[in-house]
Tab-separated table of C-alpha atoms and ligand atoms in Angstrom:
chain	number	residue	atom	x	y	z
A	798	UNK	CA	91.076	125.763	72.913
A	799	UNK	CA	93.513	123.507	74.827
A	800	UNK	CA	92.209	120.192	76.182
A	801	UNK	CA	94.156	118.766	79.092
A	802	UNK	CA	94.005	115.057	79.752
A	803	UNK	CA	93.583	113.907	83.346
A	804	UNK	CA	93.583	110.332	84.641
A	805	UNK	CA	91.836	109.698	87.940
A	806	UNK	CA	92.680	106.383	89.594
A	807	UNK	CA	89.861	105.154	91.827
A	808	UNK	CA	86.113	105.518	91.182
A	809	UNK	CA	84.989	106.357	94.705
A	810	UNK	CA	83.564	109.628	96.036
A	811	UNK	CA	86.942	111.415	96.041
A	812	UNK	CA	87.571	110.436	92.403
A	813	UNK	CA	84.137	111.565	91.231
A	814	UNK	CA	84.348	114.861	93.124
A	815	UNK	CA	87.784	115.476	91.553
A	816	UNK	CA	86.205	114.883	88.122
A	817	UNK	CA	83.362	117.240	89.013
A	818	UNK	CA	85.803	119.956	90.090
A	819	UNK	CA	87.591	119.584	86.738
A	820	UNK	CA	84.283	119.794	84.890
A	821	UNK	CA	83.352	122.902	86.862
A	822	UNK	CA	86.704	124.495	86.000
A	823	UNK	CA	86.159	124.208	82.246
A	824	UNK	CA	85.909	127.507	80.428
A	825	UNK	CA	86.132	128.924	76.926
A	826	UNK	CA	89.922	128.742	77.297
A	827	UNK	CA	90.321	125.248	78.665
A	828	UNK	CA	88.636	121.851	78.705
A	829	UNK	CA	89.506	118.534	80.316
A	830	UNK	CA	89.368	114.987	78.973
A	831	UNK	CA	88.858	112.872	82.083
A	832	UNK	CA	89.613	109.127	82.226
A	833	UNK	CA	88.612	107.393	85.437
A	834	UNK	CA	90.422	104.105	86.107
A	835	UNK	CA	88.967	101.583	88.553
A	836	UNK	CA	90.245	98.111	89.387
A	837	UNK	CA	86.758	96.662	90.045
A	838	UNK	CA	84.174	96.147	87.296
A	839	UNK	CA	81.903	98.492	89.307
A	840	UNK	CA	82.439	102.139	90.293
A	841	UNK	CA	81.253	104.229	93.336
A	842	UNK	CA	83.878	102.962	95.839
A	843	UNK	CA	82.680	103.143	99.434
A	844	UNK	CA	79.201	104.226	98.347
A	845	UNK	CA	78.831	100.687	97.005
A	846	UNK	CA	81.086	98.716	99.317
A	847	UNK	CA	81.290	100.778	102.512
A	848	UNK	CA	78.053	102.608	103.326
A	849	UNK	CA	75.817	100.509	105.573
A	850	UNK	CA	72.996	98.946	103.541
A	851	UNK	CA	70.394	99.994	106.122
A	852	UNK	CA	71.301	103.639	105.383
A	853	UNK	CA	70.186	103.845	101.742
A	854	UNK	CA	69.755	107.630	101.798
A	855	UNK	CA	73.532	108.091	101.987
A	856	UNK	CA	73.838	106.139	98.743
A	857	UNK	CA	71.701	108.598	96.777
A	858	UNK	CA	74.936	110.519	96.117
A	859	UNK	CA	75.518	107.902	93.400
A	860	UNK	CA	73.062	109.937	91.284
A	861	UNK	CA	75.569	112.803	91.436
A	862	UNK	CA	78.335	110.408	90.349
A	863	UNK	CA	76.305	109.256	87.350
A	864	UNK	CA	75.637	112.871	86.363
A	865	UNK	CA	79.382	113.556	86.443
A	866	UNK	CA	80.041	110.390	84.430
A	867	UNK	CA	77.597	111.396	81.694
A	868	UNK	CA	78.348	115.126	81.586
A	869	UNK	CA	80.763	114.701	78.663
A	870	UNK	CA	84.563	114.559	78.490
A	871	UNK	CA	84.459	111.630	80.938
A	872	UNK	CA	85.302	107.972	80.307
A	873	UNK	CA	85.216	105.066	82.758
A	874	UNK	CA	87.909	102.366	82.528
A	875	UNK	CA	86.645	99.765	84.999
A	876	UNK	CA	88.313	96.384	85.562
A	877	UNK	CA	91.715	98.029	85.045
A	878	UNK	CA	94.145	97.737	87.928
A	879	UNK	CA	96.968	100.171	88.553
A	880	UNK	CA	100.239	98.299	89.059
A	881	UNK	CA	98.955	95.218	87.195
A	882	UNK	CA	97.216	96.278	83.992
A	883	UNK	CA	98.760	99.718	83.799
A	884	UNK	CA	101.732	101.388	85.502
A	885	UNK	CA	101.681	104.736	87.246
A	886	UNK	CA	104.757	106.037	85.394
A	887	UNK	CA	103.114	105.192	82.043
A	888	UNK	CA	99.988	107.101	83.019
A	889	UNK	CA	102.104	110.047	84.096
A	890	UNK	CA	103.840	110.026	80.731
A	891	UNK	CA	100.555	110.017	78.785
A	892	UNK	CA	98.403	112.404	80.832
A	893	UNK	CA	98.798	116.036	81.754
A	894	UNK	CA	97.900	115.107	85.316
A	895	UNK	CA	97.222	111.914	87.261
A	896	UNK	CA	95.091	111.947	90.398
A	897	UNK	CA	95.256	109.120	92.919
A	898	UNK	CA	91.882	108.520	94.601
A	899	UNK	CA	92.365	104.993	95.847
A	900	UNK	CA	91.299	105.519	99.465
A	901	UNK	CA	92.474	103.550	102.492
A	902	UNK	CA	91.431	99.929	102.411
A	903	UNK	CA	93.526	98.264	105.117
A	904	UNK	CA	92.217	98.087	108.691
A	905	UNK	CA	94.555	99.477	111.348
A	906	UNK	CA	95.848	96.993	113.888
A	907	UNK	CA	95.302	97.225	117.637
A	908	UNK	CA	98.795	95.887	118.228
A	909	UNK	CA	97.820	93.525	121.072
A	910	UNK	CA	98.206	89.760	121.332
A	911	UNK	CA	95.484	87.582	119.858
A	912	UNK	CA	94.751	89.572	116.708
A	913	UNK	CA	95.672	86.533	114.614
A	914	UNK	CA	93.022	84.275	116.203
A	915	UNK	CA	89.992	83.091	114.264
A	916	UNK	CA	87.101	85.380	115.161
A	917	UNK	CA	89.173	88.575	115.145
A	918	UNK	CA	88.342	90.706	112.134
A	919	UNK	CA	88.845	94.239	111.000
A	920	UNK	CA	85.892	96.317	109.825
A	921	UNK	CA	88.003	96.657	106.656
A	922	UNK	CA	87.123	92.983	105.964
A	923	UNK	CA	83.678	92.723	107.570
A	924	UNK	CA	82.120	95.784	105.900
A	925	UNK	CA	82.986	94.798	102.304
A	926	UNK	CA	81.837	91.240	103.156
A	927	UNK	CA	78.282	92.353	103.904
A	928	UNK	CA	78.407	94.780	100.982
A	929	UNK	CA	79.180	92.124	98.318
A	930	UNK	CA	82.663	93.379	97.413
A	931	UNK	CA	84.066	90.754	95.020
A	932	UNK	CA	87.319	90.363	96.994
A	933	UNK	CA	85.637	89.741	100.348
A	934	UNK	CA	82.956	87.117	99.737
A	935	UNK	CA	85.041	84.423	101.452
A	936	UNK	CA	85.746	86.320	104.692
A	937	UNK	CA	85.303	83.982	107.659
A	938	UNK	CA	82.754	85.582	110.025
A	939	UNK	CA	82.059	83.227	112.951
A	940	UNK	CA	78.577	84.002	114.264
A	941	UNK	CA	77.890	80.874	116.315
A	942	UNK	CA	77.964	82.249	119.860
A	943	UNK	CA	76.041	84.820	121.857
A	944	UNK	CA	78.401	87.784	122.175
A	945	UNK	CA	80.342	90.004	119.770
A	946	UNK	CA	82.611	92.923	120.579
A	947	UNK	CA	83.193	95.933	118.361
A	948	UNK	CA	86.241	98.030	119.204
A	949	UNK	CA	86.214	101.731	118.330
A	950	UNK	CA	83.851	104.649	118.876
A	951	UNK	CA	83.383	105.972	115.355
A	952	UNK	CA	80.636	105.689	112.762
A	953	UNK	CA	82.174	102.569	111.247
A	954	UNK	CA	82.033	100.838	114.650
A	955	UNK	CA	78.417	101.883	114.905
A	956	UNK	CA	77.583	100.566	111.410
A	957	UNK	CA	79.260	97.257	112.224
A	958	UNK	CA	77.520	96.900	115.593
A	959	UNK	CA	74.143	97.725	114.057
A	960	UNK	CA	74.601	95.154	111.305
A	961	UNK	CA	75.363	92.510	113.942
A	962	UNK	CA	72.576	93.538	116.338
A	963	UNK	CA	69.748	94.146	113.859
A	964	UNK	CA	66.960	91.667	113.394
A	965	UNK	CA	68.320	90.309	110.062
A	966	UNK	CA	64.931	90.326	108.322
A	967	UNK	CA	65.265	94.138	108.477
A	968	UNK	CA	67.983	93.664	105.868
A	969	UNK	CA	65.656	91.930	103.393
A	970	UNK	CA	64.614	95.194	101.699
A	971	UNK	CA	68.251	96.381	101.438
A	972	UNK	CA	71.108	95.630	99.059
A	973	UNK	CA	73.076	93.668	101.686
A	974	UNK	CA	74.952	90.754	100.075
A	975	UNK	CA	72.865	87.563	99.859
A	976	UNK	CA	75.591	85.551	101.594
A	977	UNK	CA	75.655	88.031	104.491
A	978	UNK	CA	71.878	88.067	104.997
A	979	UNK	CA	71.876	84.264	105.003
A	980	UNK	CA	74.724	84.108	107.543
A	981	UNK	CA	73.211	86.816	109.766
A	982	UNK	CA	69.843	85.013	109.790
A	983	UNK	CA	71.633	81.980	111.237
A	984	UNK	CA	73.664	84.109	113.665
A	985	UNK	CA	73.485	83.306	117.378
A	986	UNK	CA	74.753	86.754	118.333
A	987	UNK	CA	72.342	88.513	120.641
A	988	UNK	CA	74.657	90.848	122.534
A	989	UNK	CA	76.972	93.344	120.838
A	990	UNK	CA	79.245	95.559	122.911
A	991	UNK	CA	80.737	98.708	121.354
A	992	UNK	CA	83.889	99.462	123.296
A	993	UNK	CA	85.373	102.963	123.365
A	994	UNK	CA	88.786	103.461	124.880
A	995	UNK	CA	87.906	106.981	126.103
A	996	UNK	CA	84.833	108.669	127.567
A	997	UNK	CA	81.645	109.476	125.663
A	998	UNK	CA	82.742	113.135	125.381
A	999	UNK	CA	85.580	111.948	123.108
A	1000	UNK	CA	83.575	109.535	120.959
A	1001	UNK	CA	83.924	109.979	117.205
A	1002	UNK	CA	80.291	109.045	116.434
A	1003	UNK	CA	78.267	111.784	114.765
A	1004	UNK	CA	74.952	112.878	116.232
A	1005	UNK	CA	72.640	111.998	113.289
A	1006	UNK	CA	73.856	108.386	113.564
A	1007	UNK	CA	73.354	108.408	117.343
A	1008	UNK	CA	69.877	109.897	117.015
A	1009	UNK	CA	68.883	107.077	114.650
A	1010	UNK	CA	69.680	104.346	117.189
A	1011	UNK	CA	66.508	104.530	119.314
A	1012	UNK	CA	64.553	103.977	116.076
A	1013	UNK	CA	65.825	100.382	115.874
A	1014	UNK	CA	62.682	98.314	116.180
A	1015	UNK	CA	64.071	95.005	117.371
A	1016	UNK	CA	67.221	95.927	119.294
A	1017	UNK	CA	67.731	97.270	122.811
A	1018	UNK	CA	70.254	100.107	122.663
A	1019	UNK	CA	71.947	100.537	126.026
A	1020	UNK	CA	74.041	103.482	127.166
A	1021	UNK	CA	74.643	103.857	130.884
A	1022	UNK	CA	73.438	107.155	132.291
A	1023	UNK	CA	76.367	107.272	134.732
A	1024	UNK	CA	78.771	107.214	131.714
A	1025	UNK	CA	76.948	110.023	129.957
A	1026	UNK	CA	76.608	112.148	133.106
A	1027	UNK	CA	80.362	111.734	133.683
A	1028	UNK	CA	81.040	112.714	130.062
A	1029	UNK	CA	78.825	115.805	130.343
A	1030	UNK	CA	80.747	116.818	133.450
A	1031	UNK	CA	84.087	116.141	131.745
A	1032	UNK	CA	83.068	118.198	128.696
A	1033	UNK	CA	82.638	121.263	130.924
A	1034	UNK	CA	80.342	124.272	130.632
A	1035	UNK	CA	81.044	125.207	127.041
A	1036	UNK	CA	81.667	122.038	125.016
A	1037	UNK	CA	82.205	122.265	121.257
A	1038	UNK	CA	78.992	122.201	119.234
A	1039	UNK	CA	79.568	118.650	117.900
A	1040	UNK	CA	80.409	117.311	121.353
A	1041	UNK	CA	77.300	118.914	122.836
A	1042	UNK	CA	75.119	117.543	120.083
A	1043	UNK	CA	76.607	114.057	120.558
A	1044	UNK	CA	76.142	114.165	124.323
A	1045	UNK	CA	72.527	115.336	123.935
A	1046	UNK	CA	71.872	112.385	121.618
A	1047	UNK	CA	73.614	109.973	124.000
A	1048	UNK	CA	71.671	111.286	126.987
A	1049	UNK	CA	68.445	110.705	125.062
A	1050	UNK	CA	69.541	107.089	124.469
A	1051	UNK	CA	70.528	106.623	128.129
A	1052	UNK	CA	67.162	107.998	129.245
A	1053	UNK	CA	65.177	106.158	126.586
A	1054	UNK	CA	62.589	103.801	128.011
A	1055	UNK	CA	64.049	100.279	128.405
A	1056	UNK	CA	62.995	97.758	125.789
A	1057	UNK	CA	63.063	94.011	126.076
A	1058	UNK	CA	64.081	92.671	122.685
A	1059	UNK	CA	66.141	89.547	122.185
A	1060	UNK	CA	69.015	91.602	120.721
A	1061	UNK	CA	71.081	94.208	122.544
A	1062	UNK	CA	73.717	96.720	121.547
A	1063	UNK	CA	75.535	98.111	124.594
A	1064	UNK	CA	78.079	100.932	124.713
A	1065	UNK	CA	81.035	100.611	127.077
A	1066	UNK	CA	83.272	103.633	127.621
A	1067	UNK	CA	86.789	103.769	129.086
A	1068	UNK	CA	87.412	100.183	127.981
A	1069	UNK	CA	90.944	99.820	126.607
A	1070	UNK	CA	91.555	96.398	125.034
A	1071	UNK	CA	94.836	94.923	126.258
A	1072	UNK	CA	94.730	91.268	125.194
A	1073	UNK	CA	92.642	88.852	123.164
A	1074	UNK	CA	92.674	85.338	124.551
A	1075	UNK	CA	91.838	81.997	122.992
A	1076	UNK	CA	93.479	78.772	121.931
A	1077	UNK	CA	92.669	78.337	118.256
A	1078	UNK	CA	89.948	81.003	118.213
A	1079	UNK	CA	88.833	84.094	120.077
A	1080	UNK	CA	87.378	83.291	123.495
A	1081	UNK	CA	87.641	86.506	125.508
A	1082	UNK	CA	88.994	90.045	125.526
A	1083	UNK	CA	90.742	91.670	128.442
A	1084	UNK	CA	90.054	95.378	128.972
A	1085	UNK	CA	91.658	97.927	131.233
A	1086	UNK	CA	88.873	100.010	132.797
A	1087	UNK	CA	88.833	102.670	135.541
A	1088	UNK	CA	87.509	99.960	137.880
A	1089	UNK	CA	90.350	97.576	137.019
A	1090	UNK	CA	90.636	94.661	134.608
A	1091	UNK	CA	87.465	93.405	132.949
A	1092	UNK	CA	87.223	90.234	130.888
A	1093	UNK	CA	84.395	89.738	128.415
A	1094	UNK	CA	83.798	86.364	126.797
A	1095	UNK	CA	82.986	86.489	123.098
A	1096	UNK	CA	83.647	84.623	119.855
A	1097	UNK	CA	83.775	87.553	117.462
A	1098	UNK	CA	85.721	90.799	117.733
A	1099	UNK	CA	85.591	93.425	115.040
A	1100	UNK	CA	87.955	96.357	115.296
A	1101	UNK	CA	86.860	99.595	113.668
A	1102	UNK	CA	89.757	101.826	114.617
A	1103	UNK	CA	90.663	103.443	111.310
A	1104	UNK	CA	92.298	102.537	108.023
A	1105	UNK	CA	95.558	102.794	106.103
A	1106	UNK	CA	96.198	103.034	102.393
A	1107	UNK	CA	97.185	99.934	100.448
A	1108	UNK	CA	100.615	100.947	99.103
A	1109	UNK	CA	100.941	101.385	95.343
A	1110	UNK	CA	104.223	101.133	93.448
A	1111	UNK	CA	105.854	104.482	92.778
A	1112	UNK	CA	104.293	106.302	95.740
A	1113	UNK	CA	105.720	107.111	99.152
A	1114	UNK	CA	103.537	106.639	102.218
A	1115	UNK	CA	103.613	108.214	105.633
A	1116	UNK	CA	101.207	107.320	108.475
A	1117	UNK	CA	99.045	105.267	106.127
A	1118	UNK	CA	98.603	108.103	103.603
A	1119	UNK	CA	100.306	109.057	100.344
A	1120	UNK	CA	103.058	111.554	101.152
A	1121	UNK	CA	101.736	114.855	99.771
A	1122	UNK	CA	101.579	118.582	100.300
A	1123	UNK	CA	97.976	119.759	100.085
A	1124	UNK	CA	97.337	117.057	97.478
A	1125	UNK	CA	100.451	117.661	95.363
A	1126	UNK	CA	102.587	114.497	95.269
A	1127	UNK	CA	105.345	115.064	92.702
A	1128	UNK	CA	105.632	116.095	89.024
A	1129	UNK	CA	102.131	115.798	87.526
A	1130	UNK	CA	100.829	113.523	90.267
A	1131	UNK	CA	98.117	114.497	92.788
A	1132	UNK	CA	96.152	112.738	95.506
A	1133	UNK	CA	92.633	113.302	96.865
A	1134	UNK	CA	90.325	111.776	99.482
A	1135	UNK	CA	91.328	109.368	102.238
A	1136	UNK	CA	94.581	108.428	100.436
A	1137	UNK	CA	95.513	112.123	100.819
A	1138	UNK	CA	94.245	113.116	104.259
A	1139	UNK	CA	93.600	109.806	106.009
A	1140	UNK	CA	90.301	108.110	106.813
A	1141	UNK	CA	88.229	110.962	108.151
A	1142	UNK	CA	85.184	112.887	107.091
A	1143	UNK	CA	81.902	111.989	105.479
A	1144	UNK	CA	81.363	111.518	101.741
A	1145	UNK	CA	80.629	115.213	101.195
A	1146	UNK	CA	83.962	116.202	102.790
A	1147	UNK	CA	85.614	114.942	99.623
A	1148	UNK	CA	83.900	117.589	97.536
A	1149	UNK	CA	85.641	120.644	98.995
A	1150	UNK	CA	88.822	118.625	99.488
A	1151	UNK	CA	88.983	117.611	95.818
A	1152	UNK	CA	88.065	121.127	94.639
A	1153	UNK	CA	91.042	122.559	96.552
A	1154	UNK	CA	93.434	120.025	94.989
A	1155	UNK	CA	92.078	120.705	91.499
A	1156	UNK	CA	92.803	124.426	91.988
A	1157	UNK	CA	96.459	123.569	92.601
A	1158	UNK	CA	96.514	121.141	89.693
A	1159	UNK	CA	95.175	123.803	87.331
A	1160	UNK	CA	97.734	126.311	88.587
A	1161	UNK	CA	100.483	123.800	87.656
A	1162	UNK	CA	99.224	123.151	84.081
A	1163	UNK	CA	101.321	124.406	81.160
A	1164	UNK	CA	100.316	123.229	77.701
A	1165	UNK	CA	98.643	119.928	76.806
A	1166	UNK	CA	100.962	116.969	76.191
A	1167	UNK	CA	98.741	115.289	73.610
A	1168	UNK	CA	100.708	112.063	74.210
A	1169	UNK	CA	97.836	109.569	73.807
A	1170	UNK	CA	95.906	107.882	76.566
A	1171	UNK	CA	95.319	104.671	78.484
A	1172	UNK	CA	94.031	102.890	75.373
A	1173	UNK	CA	97.659	102.868	74.131
A	1174	UNK	CA	98.666	101.027	77.316
A	1175	UNK	CA	96.068	98.320	77.886
A	1176	UNK	CA	95.708	96.683	74.466
A	1177	UNK	CA	92.853	94.172	74.306
A	1178	UNK	CA	92.197	94.160	78.059
A	1179	UNK	CA	88.491	93.793	78.998
A	1180	UNK	CA	87.432	97.265	80.045
A	1181	UNK	CA	84.140	98.145	81.731
A	1182	UNK	CA	83.144	101.421	80.118
A	1183	UNK	CA	80.338	103.675	81.339
A	1184	UNK	CA	77.836	101.930	79.045
A	1185	UNK	CA	78.940	98.484	80.277
A	1186	UNK	CA	78.542	99.715	83.840
A	1187	UNK	CA	75.083	101.080	83.034
A	1188	UNK	CA	74.118	97.591	81.787
A	1189	UNK	CA	75.371	96.066	85.068
A	1190	UNK	CA	73.603	98.725	87.098
A	1191	UNK	CA	70.303	98.189	85.258
A	1192	UNK	CA	70.565	94.416	85.656
A	1193	UNK	CA	71.202	94.685	89.409
A	1194	UNK	CA	68.367	97.159	89.922
A	1195	UNK	CA	65.912	95.082	87.835
A	1196	UNK	CA	66.717	91.885	89.716
A	1197	UNK	CA	66.067	93.665	93.023
A	1198	UNK	CA	62.700	95.116	92.008
A	1199	UNK	CA	60.483	92.022	92.447
A	1200	UNK	CA	61.968	91.518	95.933
A	1201	UNK	CA	61.509	95.137	97.005
A	1202	UNK	CA	65.264	95.709	97.147
A	1203	UNK	CA	67.108	98.691	95.623
A	1204	UNK	CA	69.292	96.158	93.783
A	1205	UNK	CA	70.833	92.726	94.104
A	1206	UNK	CA	74.555	93.297	94.049
A	1207	UNK	CA	76.576	90.824	92.036
A	1208	UNK	CA	79.803	89.934	93.828
A	1209	UNK	CA	81.325	87.642	91.219
A	1210	UNK	CA	83.728	89.443	88.891
A	1211	UNK	CA	83.165	87.252	85.842
A	1212	UNK	CA	79.399	87.545	86.290
A	1213	UNK	CA	79.776	91.326	86.484
A	1214	UNK	CA	81.740	91.296	83.214
A	1215	UNK	CA	79.061	89.096	81.648
A	1216	UNK	CA	76.289	91.449	82.785
A	1217	UNK	CA	78.282	94.306	81.308
A	1218	UNK	CA	78.283	92.462	77.985
A	1219	UNK	CA	81.945	91.427	77.994
B	497	NAP	P1	86.960	107.403	113.310
B	497	NAP	O1	85.751	108.253	113.244
B	497	NAP	O2	88.286	108.044	113.231
B	497	NAP	O3	86.876	106.531	114.656
B	497	NAP	C1	87.898	105.648	115.011
B	497	NAP	C2	87.682	105.202	116.443
B	497	NAP	O4	88.661	104.210	116.736
B	497	NAP	C3	87.864	106.319	117.479
B	497	NAP	O5	86.860	106.201	118.439
B	497	NAP	C4	89.232	105.996	118.091
B	497	NAP	O6	89.342	106.367	119.431
B	497	NAP	C5	89.221	104.492	118.004
B	497	NAP	N1	90.557	103.927	118.101
B	497	NAP	C6	91.651	104.217	117.358
B	497	NAP	N2	92.694	103.469	117.750
B	497	NAP	C7	92.249	102.690	118.756
B	497	NAP	C8	92.855	101.709	119.575
B	497	NAP	N3	94.133	101.369	119.409
B	497	NAP	N4	92.100	101.111	120.531
B	497	NAP	C9	90.815	101.440	120.703
B	497	NAP	N5	90.179	102.366	119.959
B	497	NAP	C10	90.898	102.981	118.994
B	497	NAP	O7	86.973	106.310	112.141
B	497	NAP	P2	85.843	105.422	111.444
B	497	NAP	O8	84.778	105.027	112.361
B	497	NAP	O9	86.630	104.391	110.720
B	497	NAP	O10	85.212	106.421	110.375
B	497	NAP	C11	86.010	107.039	109.370
B	497	NAP	C12	85.276	108.257	108.824
B	497	NAP	O11	84.128	107.830	108.056
B	497	NAP	C13	84.742	109.151	109.922
B	497	NAP	O12	84.904	110.499	109.568
B	497	NAP	C14	83.279	108.771	109.986
B	497	NAP	O13	82.428	109.794	110.491
B	497	NAP	C15	82.980	108.484	108.527
B	497	NAP	N6	81.797	107.609	108.419
B	497	NAP	C16	80.592	108.211	108.338
B	497	NAP	C17	79.456	107.446	108.305
B	497	NAP	C18	78.130	108.121	108.242
B	497	NAP	O14	78.057	109.314	108.035
B	497	NAP	N7	77.049	107.412	108.427
B	497	NAP	C19	79.526	106.051	108.358
B	497	NAP	C20	80.785	105.460	108.451
B	497	NAP	C21	81.926	106.252	108.489
B	497	NAP	P3	90.237	107.639	119.884
B	497	NAP	O15	89.373	108.832	119.565
B	497	NAP	O16	90.441	107.404	121.320
B	497	NAP	O17	91.494	107.599	119.049
């Protein structure tokens, strides 16, 4: 029976779902030997370093990832970086197919003046900071004044705004990075504006996230009824199902009884940012609104307006994605997830997306190369295998237990290697 070797680069949801699709496609005539390569010593991608820590249910998908990883014919090569420790062309020469699943890690720019000032951050830096990503522990997040502004009307903007507007002790039972909980407990921010450039009928939030907002116990959530009424009118008599469901959830927020907590999260629609002003740091943002110019003073601005892929050697990019046709890149190279289709969709979207790419990949297979594997390329490099990762995982979970946390994430790479036994 032929065994085809497949390297998957990137251990996030798209990578795991690609591995699962390969496992599901095994038959009496064909098996796959899957090697997953990840530059960090820890797998799970955005499930570890993106999903908001106050939404632990979303992270339960990691159980599926671990099932895939232990189903056989699967090896993890963590702490191995493509372009540094191993080259794409070498992988292509060794494996029958190589799948890029490296996501989109760079925050898109607004393209207005002032983005270089201290106090302007992208969600692409802020989110991994509070999630203990090893590369983002030193991000400078100034939290010393009253007001923060989040730009964007998607679920990432909402996660970011919630993290800033929550009573920080609510994060104690979560796996938020220690350094972030400590900084947020000292934060002076009491008012967080979420600024959408279009009306509520065009917001990219999803309704389950909106419906969760009134459950916040220590934060006033403010949506103006006039904005939502205008959006309902603009959406017309037969809005799409998602739009209707969003507007219903927003109306419920707008009509929710007023609360009087110290912290407020307020939604502003039709606010187009045109300039960020400040001398050495952010002091105010200028917005174009239907009523004219509006200036809001603040010391922190976080833009959550989408992501682009970090370019890798040997790949061509277009509009922040790897140039591809339905996931086929060139020769035996494929791409899945956000690197393929851009930063849209929830974690589960990657399942059907990866399955479709794997169908094409299988259609392209001829006979196995049997040309060796990544072990021939990396020599004595320190590799985090699945069993090393399991040791790290157990250590993090055990250290969280006495504190009632799901885990205490370790952000230091050498400490992660040590916990793995390397
Ligand atoms: P998104 O859903 O595409 O939202 C991006 C937002 O940025 C849109 O409101 C967009 O407005 C706005 N925007 C873009 N360019 C802008 C500009 N120049 N000025 C002002 N606003 C601008 O992206 P995301 O929030 O990064 O989320 C990515 C994906 O992950 C989404 O599919 C999301 O649902 C998913 N996600 C899900 C969860 C969850 O399920 N809990 C959590 C986080 C993320 P326009 O519409 O006007 O362009």
